[in-house]
PDB file of C-alpha atoms in Angstrom:
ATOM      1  CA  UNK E   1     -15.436   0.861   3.325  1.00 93.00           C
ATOM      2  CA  UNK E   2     -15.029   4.624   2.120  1.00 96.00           C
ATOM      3  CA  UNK E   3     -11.344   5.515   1.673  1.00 98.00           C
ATOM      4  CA  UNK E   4     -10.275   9.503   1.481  1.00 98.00           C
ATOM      5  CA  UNK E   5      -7.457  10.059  -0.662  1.00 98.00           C
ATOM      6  CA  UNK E   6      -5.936  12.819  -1.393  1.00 98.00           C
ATOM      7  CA  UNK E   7      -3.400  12.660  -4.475  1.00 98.00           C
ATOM      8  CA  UNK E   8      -0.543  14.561  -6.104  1.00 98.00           C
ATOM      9  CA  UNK E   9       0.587  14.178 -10.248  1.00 98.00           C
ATOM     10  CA  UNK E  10       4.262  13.098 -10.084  1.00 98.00           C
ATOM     11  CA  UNK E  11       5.476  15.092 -13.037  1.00 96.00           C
ATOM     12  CA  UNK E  12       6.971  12.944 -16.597  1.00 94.00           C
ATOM     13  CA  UNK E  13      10.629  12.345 -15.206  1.00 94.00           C
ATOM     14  CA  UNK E  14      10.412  12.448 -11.656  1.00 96.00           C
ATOM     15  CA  UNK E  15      10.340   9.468  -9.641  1.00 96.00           C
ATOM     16  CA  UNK E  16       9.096   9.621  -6.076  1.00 97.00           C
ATOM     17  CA  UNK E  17       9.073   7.078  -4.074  1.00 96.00           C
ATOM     18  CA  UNK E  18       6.618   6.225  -1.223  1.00 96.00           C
ATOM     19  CA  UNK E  19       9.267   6.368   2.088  1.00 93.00           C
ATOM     20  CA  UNK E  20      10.413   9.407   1.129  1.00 96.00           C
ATOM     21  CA  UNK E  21       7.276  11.187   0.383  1.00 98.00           C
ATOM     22  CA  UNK E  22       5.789  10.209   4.034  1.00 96.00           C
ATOM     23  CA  UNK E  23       9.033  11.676   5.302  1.00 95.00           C
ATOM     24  CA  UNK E  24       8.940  14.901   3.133  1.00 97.00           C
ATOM     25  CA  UNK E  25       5.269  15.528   4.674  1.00 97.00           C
ATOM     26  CA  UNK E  26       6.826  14.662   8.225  1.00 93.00           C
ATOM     27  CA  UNK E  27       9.848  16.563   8.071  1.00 94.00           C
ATOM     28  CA  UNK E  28       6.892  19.463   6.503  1.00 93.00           C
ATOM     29  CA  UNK E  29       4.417  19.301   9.615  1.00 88.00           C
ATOM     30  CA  UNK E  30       6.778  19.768  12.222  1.00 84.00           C
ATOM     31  CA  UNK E  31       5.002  18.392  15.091  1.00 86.00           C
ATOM     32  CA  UNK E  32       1.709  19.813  13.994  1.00 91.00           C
ATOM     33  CA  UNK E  33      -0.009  16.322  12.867  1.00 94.00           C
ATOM     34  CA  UNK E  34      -1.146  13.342  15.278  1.00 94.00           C
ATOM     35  CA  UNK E  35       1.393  10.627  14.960  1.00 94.00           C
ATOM     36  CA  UNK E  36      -1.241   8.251  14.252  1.00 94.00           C
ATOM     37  CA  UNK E  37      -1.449   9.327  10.305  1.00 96.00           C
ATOM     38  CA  UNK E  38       2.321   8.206  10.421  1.00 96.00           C
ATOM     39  CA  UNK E  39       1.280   4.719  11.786  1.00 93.00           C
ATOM     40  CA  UNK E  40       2.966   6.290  14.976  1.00 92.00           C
ATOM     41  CA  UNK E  41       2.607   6.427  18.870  1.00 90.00           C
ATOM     42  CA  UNK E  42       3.130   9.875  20.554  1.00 87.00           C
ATOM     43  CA  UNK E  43       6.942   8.503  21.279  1.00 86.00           C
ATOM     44  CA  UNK E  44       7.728   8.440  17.795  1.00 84.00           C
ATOM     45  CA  UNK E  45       7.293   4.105  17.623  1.00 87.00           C
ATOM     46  CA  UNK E  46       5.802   2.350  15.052  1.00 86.00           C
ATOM     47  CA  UNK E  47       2.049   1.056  16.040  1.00 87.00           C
ATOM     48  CA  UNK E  48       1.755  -2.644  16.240  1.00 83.00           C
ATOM     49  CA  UNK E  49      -1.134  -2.709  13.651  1.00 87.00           C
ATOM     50  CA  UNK E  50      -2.982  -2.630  10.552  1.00 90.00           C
ATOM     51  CA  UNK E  51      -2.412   1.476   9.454  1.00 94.00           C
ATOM     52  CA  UNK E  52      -5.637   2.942   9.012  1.00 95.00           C
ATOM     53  CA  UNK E  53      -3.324   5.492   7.280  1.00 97.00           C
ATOM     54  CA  UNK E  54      -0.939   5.002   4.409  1.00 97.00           C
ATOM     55  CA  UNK E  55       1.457   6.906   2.244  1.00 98.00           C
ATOM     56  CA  UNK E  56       1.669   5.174  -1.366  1.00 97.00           C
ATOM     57  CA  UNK E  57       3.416   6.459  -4.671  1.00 97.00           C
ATOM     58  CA  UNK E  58       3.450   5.214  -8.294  1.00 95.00           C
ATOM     59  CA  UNK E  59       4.754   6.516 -11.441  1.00 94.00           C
ATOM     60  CA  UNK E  60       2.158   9.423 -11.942  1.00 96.00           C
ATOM     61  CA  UNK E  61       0.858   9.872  -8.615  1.00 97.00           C
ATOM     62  CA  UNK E  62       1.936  10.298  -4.933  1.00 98.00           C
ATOM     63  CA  UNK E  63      -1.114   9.408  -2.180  1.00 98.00           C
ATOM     64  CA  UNK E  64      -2.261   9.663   1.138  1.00 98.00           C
ATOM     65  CA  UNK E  65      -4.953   7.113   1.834  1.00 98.00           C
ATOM     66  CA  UNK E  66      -7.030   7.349   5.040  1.00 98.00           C
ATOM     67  CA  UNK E  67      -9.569   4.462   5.934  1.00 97.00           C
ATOM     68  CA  UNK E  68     -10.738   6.156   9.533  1.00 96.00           C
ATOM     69  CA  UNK E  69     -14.263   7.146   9.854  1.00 96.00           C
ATOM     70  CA  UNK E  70     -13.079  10.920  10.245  1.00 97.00           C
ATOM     71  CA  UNK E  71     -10.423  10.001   6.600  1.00 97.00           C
ATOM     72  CA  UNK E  72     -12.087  13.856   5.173  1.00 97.00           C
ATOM     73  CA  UNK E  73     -10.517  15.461   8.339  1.00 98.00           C
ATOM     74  CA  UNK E  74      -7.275  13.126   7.670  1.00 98.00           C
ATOM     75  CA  UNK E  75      -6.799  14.258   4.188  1.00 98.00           C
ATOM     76  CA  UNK E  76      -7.489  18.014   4.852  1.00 98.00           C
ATOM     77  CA  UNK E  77      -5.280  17.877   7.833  1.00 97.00           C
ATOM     78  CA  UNK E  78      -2.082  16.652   5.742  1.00 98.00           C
ATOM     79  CA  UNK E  79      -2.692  18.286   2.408  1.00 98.00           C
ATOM     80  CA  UNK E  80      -0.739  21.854   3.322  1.00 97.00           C
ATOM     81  CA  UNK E  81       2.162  19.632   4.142  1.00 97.00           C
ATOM     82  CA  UNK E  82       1.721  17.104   1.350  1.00 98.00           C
ATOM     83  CA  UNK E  83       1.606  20.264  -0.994  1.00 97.00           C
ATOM     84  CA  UNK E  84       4.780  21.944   0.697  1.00 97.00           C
ATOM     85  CA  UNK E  85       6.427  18.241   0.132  1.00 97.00           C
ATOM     86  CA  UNK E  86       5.944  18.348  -3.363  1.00 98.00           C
ATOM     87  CA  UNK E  87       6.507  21.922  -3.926  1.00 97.00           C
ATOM     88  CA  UNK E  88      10.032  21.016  -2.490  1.00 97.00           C
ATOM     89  CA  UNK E  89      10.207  17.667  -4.554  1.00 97.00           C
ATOM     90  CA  UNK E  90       9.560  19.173  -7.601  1.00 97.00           C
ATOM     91  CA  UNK E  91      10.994  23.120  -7.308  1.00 94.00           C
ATOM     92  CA  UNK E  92       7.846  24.389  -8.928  1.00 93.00           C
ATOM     93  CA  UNK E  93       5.010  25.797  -6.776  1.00 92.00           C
ATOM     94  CA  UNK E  94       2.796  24.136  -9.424  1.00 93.00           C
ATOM     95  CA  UNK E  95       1.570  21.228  -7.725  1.00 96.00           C
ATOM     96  CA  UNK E  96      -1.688  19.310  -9.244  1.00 97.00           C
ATOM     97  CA  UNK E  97      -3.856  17.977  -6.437  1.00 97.00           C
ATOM     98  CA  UNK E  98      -6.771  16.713  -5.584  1.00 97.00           C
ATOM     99  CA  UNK E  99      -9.298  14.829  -3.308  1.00 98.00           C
ATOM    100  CA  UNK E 100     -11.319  12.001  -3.470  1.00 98.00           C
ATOM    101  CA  UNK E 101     -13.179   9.132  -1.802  1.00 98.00           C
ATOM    102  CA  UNK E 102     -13.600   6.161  -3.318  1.00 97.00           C
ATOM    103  CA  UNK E 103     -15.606   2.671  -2.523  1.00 97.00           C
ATOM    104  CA  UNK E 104     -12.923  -0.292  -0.812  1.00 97.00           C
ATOM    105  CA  UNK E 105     -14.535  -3.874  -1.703  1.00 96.00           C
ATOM    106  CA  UNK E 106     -14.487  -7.426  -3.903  1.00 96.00           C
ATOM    107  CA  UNK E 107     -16.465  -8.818  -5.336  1.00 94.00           C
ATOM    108  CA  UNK E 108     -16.733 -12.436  -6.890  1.00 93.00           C
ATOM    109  CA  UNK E 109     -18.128 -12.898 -10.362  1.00 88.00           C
ATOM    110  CA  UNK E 110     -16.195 -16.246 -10.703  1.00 86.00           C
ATOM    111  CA  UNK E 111     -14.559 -14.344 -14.046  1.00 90.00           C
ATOM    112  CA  UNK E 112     -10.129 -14.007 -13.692  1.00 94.00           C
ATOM    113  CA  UNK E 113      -8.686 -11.143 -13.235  1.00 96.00           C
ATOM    114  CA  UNK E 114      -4.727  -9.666 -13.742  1.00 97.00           C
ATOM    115  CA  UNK E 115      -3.216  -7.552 -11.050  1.00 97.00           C
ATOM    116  CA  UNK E 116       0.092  -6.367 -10.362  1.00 97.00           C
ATOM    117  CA  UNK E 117       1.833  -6.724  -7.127  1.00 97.00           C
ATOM    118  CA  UNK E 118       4.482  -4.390  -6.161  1.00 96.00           C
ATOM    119  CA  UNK E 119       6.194  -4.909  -3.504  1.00 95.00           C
ATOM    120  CA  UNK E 120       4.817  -7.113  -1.175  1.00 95.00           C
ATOM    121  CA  UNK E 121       6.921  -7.669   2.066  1.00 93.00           C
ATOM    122  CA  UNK E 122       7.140 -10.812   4.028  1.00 90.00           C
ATOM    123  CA  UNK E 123       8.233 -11.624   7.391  1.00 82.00           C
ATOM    124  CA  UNK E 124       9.899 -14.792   7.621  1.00 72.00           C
ATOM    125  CA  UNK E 125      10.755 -15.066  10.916  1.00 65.00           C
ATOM    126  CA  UNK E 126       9.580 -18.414  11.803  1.00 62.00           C
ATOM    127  CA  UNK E 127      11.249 -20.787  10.283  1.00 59.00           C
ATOM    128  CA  UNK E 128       8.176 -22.455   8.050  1.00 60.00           C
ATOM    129  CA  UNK E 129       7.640 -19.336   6.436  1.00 60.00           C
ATOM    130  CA  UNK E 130      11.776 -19.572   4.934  1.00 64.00           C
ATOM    131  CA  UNK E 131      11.136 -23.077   3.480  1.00 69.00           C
ATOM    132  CA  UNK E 132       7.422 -21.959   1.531  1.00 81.00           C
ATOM    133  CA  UNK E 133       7.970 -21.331  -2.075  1.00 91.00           C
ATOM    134  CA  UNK E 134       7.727 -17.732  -3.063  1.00 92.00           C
ATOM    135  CA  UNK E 135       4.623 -18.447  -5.020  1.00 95.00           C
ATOM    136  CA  UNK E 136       2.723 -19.899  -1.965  1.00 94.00           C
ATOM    137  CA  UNK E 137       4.081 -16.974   0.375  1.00 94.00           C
ATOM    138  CA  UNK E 138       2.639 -14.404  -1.897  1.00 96.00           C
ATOM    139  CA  UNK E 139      -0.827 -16.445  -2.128  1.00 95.00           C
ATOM    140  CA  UNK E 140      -0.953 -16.413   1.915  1.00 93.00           C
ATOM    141  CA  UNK E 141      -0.302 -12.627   1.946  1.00 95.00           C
ATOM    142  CA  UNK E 142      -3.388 -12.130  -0.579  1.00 96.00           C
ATOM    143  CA  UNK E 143      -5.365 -15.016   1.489  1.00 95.00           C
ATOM    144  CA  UNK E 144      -4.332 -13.199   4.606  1.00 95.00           C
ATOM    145  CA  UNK E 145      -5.859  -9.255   3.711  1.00 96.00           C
ATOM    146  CA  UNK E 146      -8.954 -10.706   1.810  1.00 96.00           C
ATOM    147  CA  UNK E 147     -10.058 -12.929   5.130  1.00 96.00           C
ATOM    148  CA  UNK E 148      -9.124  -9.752   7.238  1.00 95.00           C
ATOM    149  CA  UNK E 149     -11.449  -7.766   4.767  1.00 96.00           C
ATOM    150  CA  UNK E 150     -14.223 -10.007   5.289  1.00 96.00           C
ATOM    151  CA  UNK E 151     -13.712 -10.113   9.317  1.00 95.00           C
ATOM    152  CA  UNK E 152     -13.829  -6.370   9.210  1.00 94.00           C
ATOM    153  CA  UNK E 153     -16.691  -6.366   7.013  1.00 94.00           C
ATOM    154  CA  UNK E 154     -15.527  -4.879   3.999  1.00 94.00           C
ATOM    155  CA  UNK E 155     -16.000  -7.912   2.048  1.00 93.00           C
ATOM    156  CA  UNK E 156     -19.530  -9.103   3.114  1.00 91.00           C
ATOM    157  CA  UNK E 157     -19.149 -12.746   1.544  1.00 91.00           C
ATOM    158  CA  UNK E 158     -16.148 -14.460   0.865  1.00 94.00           C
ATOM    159  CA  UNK E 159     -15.688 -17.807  -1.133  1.00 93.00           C
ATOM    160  CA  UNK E 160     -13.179 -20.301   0.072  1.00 93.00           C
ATOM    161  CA  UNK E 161      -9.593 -19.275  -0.754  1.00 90.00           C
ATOM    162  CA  UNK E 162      -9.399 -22.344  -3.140  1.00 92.00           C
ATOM    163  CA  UNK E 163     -12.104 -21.195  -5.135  1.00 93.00           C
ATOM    164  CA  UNK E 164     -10.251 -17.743  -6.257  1.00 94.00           C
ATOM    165  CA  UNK E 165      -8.381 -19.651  -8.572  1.00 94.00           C
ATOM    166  CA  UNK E 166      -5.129 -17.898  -7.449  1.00 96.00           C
ATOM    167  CA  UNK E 167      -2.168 -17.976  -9.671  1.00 96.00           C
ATOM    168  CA  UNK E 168       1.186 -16.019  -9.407  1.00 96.00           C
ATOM    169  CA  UNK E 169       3.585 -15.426 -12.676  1.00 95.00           C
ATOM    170  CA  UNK E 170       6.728 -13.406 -13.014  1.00 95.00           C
ATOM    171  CA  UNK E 171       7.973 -13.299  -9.380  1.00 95.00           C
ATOM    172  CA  UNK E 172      11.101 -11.013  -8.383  1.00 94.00           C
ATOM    173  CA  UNK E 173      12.313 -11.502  -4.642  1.00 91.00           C
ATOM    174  CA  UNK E 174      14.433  -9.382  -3.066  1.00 86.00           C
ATOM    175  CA  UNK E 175      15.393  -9.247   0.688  1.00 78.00           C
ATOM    176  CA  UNK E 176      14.697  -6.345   2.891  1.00 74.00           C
ATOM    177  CA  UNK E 177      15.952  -5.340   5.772  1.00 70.00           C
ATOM    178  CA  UNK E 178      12.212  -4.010   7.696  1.00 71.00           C
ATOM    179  CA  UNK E 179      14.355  -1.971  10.907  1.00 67.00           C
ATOM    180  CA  UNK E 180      17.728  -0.540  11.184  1.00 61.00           C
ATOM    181  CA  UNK E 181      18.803  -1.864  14.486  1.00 61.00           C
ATOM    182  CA  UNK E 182      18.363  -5.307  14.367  1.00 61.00           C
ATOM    183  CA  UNK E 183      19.296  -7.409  11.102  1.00 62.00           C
ATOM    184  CA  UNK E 184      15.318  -8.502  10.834  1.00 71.00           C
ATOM    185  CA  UNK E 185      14.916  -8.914   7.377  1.00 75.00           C
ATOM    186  CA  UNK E 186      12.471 -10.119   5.376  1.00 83.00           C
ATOM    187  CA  UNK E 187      11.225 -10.683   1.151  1.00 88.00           C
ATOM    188  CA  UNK E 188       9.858  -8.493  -0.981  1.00 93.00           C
ATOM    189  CA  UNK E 189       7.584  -9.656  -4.026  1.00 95.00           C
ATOM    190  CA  UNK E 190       6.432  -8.831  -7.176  1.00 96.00           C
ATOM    191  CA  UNK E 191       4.440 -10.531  -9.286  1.00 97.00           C
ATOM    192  CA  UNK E 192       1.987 -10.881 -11.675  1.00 97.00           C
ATOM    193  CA  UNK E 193      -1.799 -12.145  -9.960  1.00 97.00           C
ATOM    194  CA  UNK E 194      -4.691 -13.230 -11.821  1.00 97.00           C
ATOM    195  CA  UNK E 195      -7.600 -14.546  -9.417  1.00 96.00           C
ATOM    196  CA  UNK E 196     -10.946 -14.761  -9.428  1.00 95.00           C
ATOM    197  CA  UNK E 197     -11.889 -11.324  -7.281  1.00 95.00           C
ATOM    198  CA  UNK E 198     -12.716  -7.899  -8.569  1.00 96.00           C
ATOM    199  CA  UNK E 199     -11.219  -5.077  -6.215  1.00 97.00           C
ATOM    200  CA  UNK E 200     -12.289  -1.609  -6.480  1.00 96.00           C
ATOM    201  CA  UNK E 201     -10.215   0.969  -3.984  1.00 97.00           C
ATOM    202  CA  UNK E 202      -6.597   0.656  -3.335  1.00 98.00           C
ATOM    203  CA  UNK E 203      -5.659  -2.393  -1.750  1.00 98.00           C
ATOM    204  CA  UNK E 204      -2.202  -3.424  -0.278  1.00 97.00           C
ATOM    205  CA  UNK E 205      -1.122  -6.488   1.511  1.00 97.00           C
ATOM    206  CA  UNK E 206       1.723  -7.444   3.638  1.00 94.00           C
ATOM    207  CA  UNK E 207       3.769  -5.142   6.239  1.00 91.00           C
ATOM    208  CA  UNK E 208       4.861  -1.820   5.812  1.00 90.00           C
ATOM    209  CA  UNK E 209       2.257  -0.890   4.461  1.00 94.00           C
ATOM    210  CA  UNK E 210       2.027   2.733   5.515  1.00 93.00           C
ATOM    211  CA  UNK E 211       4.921   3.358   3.672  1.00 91.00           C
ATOM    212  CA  UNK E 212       3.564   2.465   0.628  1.00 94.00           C
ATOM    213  CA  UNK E 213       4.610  -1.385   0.110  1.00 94.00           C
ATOM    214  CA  UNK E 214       2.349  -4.120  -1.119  1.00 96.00           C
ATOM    215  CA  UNK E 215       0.861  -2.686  -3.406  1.00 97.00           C
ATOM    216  CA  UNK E 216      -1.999  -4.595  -5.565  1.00 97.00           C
ATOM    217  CA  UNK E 217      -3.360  -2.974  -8.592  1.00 96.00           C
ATOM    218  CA  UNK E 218      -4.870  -4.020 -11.565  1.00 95.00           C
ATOM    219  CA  UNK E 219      -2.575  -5.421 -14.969  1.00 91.00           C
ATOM    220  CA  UNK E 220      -2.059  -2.647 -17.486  1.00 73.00           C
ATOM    221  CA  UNK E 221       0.062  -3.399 -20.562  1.00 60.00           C
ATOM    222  CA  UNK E 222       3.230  -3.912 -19.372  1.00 54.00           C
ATOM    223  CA  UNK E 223       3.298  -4.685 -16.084  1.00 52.00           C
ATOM    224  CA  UNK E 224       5.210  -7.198 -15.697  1.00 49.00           C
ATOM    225  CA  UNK E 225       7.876  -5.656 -16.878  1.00 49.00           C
ATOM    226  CA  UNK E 226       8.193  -2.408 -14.929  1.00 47.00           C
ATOM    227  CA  UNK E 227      11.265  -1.828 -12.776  1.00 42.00           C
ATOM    228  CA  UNK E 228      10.087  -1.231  -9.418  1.00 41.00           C
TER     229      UNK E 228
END
């Protein structure tokens, strides 16, 4: 799967974080974009779905991800307001931007690899998913988005969950509340990940996703120490 991307260099001090950049661009647009980039129906509600399109943000870079066949007429339709977003977040018109595509898969050289998740959230509404341990929930949301991969045909062969070697490190839980009205709340992980899968693209698992949650990105030195 090709994802478009279009990305903005968070400058050394400022910290951005993924809600509130897909609001700055919203608040930008003013009506002008579909709601669909927003994960959105024409009333404003969140889409019961997988978001084609997502709004993500790390240290260095804010990031608009679109995985629709027509994700080069996604990116060019939000980049004025992405760039009027960070000309506001950072009072400088001197924005760095660019575009991209890049190549979603996995592969499965039977070799580990380290990832970081950040931010994973959880739904535990039913009652089974309270009582699972923390490590198993996170391996179910990996399981989960790889096995979706494959039925979508991203991933064109997939071994048996068991045989990824899965193994979690250095959780931090937190709960989160996922709507205002409500009281639904849920977990959010991190966690160190070392399986046996090589991802290329940006990859997130869990819910919320179009606001940037869930992320899972490969180990750099460090990472499992970084404050989220």
């Amino acid at each position: 799967m090709k994802q478009h991307v279009l990305q903005i260099a968070i400058p050394e001090g400022v910290r951005w974080y993924a809600s509130d950049f897909r609001q700055m661009v919203g608040e930008a647009h003013r009506g002008k974009l579909p709601a669909f980039l927003f994960n959105k129906d024409e009333n404003n509600r969140p889409l019961n779905q997988k978001p084609a399109c997502r709004f993500i943000c790390s240290r260095k870079h804010a990031t608009f991800i679109s995985e629709r066949d027509e994700g080069l007429m996604d990116v060019a339709q939000v980049m004025p307001y992405a760039l009027q977003a960070a000309q506001k977040k950072f009072s400088s018109l001197d924005v760095n931007i660019k575009t991209f595509a890049v190549e979603k898969g996995a592969t499965f050289k039977g070799v580990p690899k380290e990832y970081r998740l950040i931010d994973a959230l959880k739904k535990t509404r039913k009652p089974g998913a309270k009582a699972r341990a923390p490590e198993e929930q996170i391996k179910m949301l990996i399981a989960d988005e790889l096995e979706r991969a494959y039925q979508d045909g991203i991933i064109l062969d997939l071994p048996e969950i068991d045989d990824l070697s899965i193994q979690v490190f250095d959780i931090r839980q937190l709960g989160k509340k996922i709507v205002p009205e409500g009281g639904e709340y849920g977990r959010l992980f991190s966690a160190t990940v070392v399986m046996d899968a090589y991802l290329t693209g940006f990859w997130q698992v869990g819910s919320l996703t179009a606001k940037g949650c869930g992320r899972l990105v490969p180990a750099w030195k460090g990472a499992a120490n970084v404050q989220q």
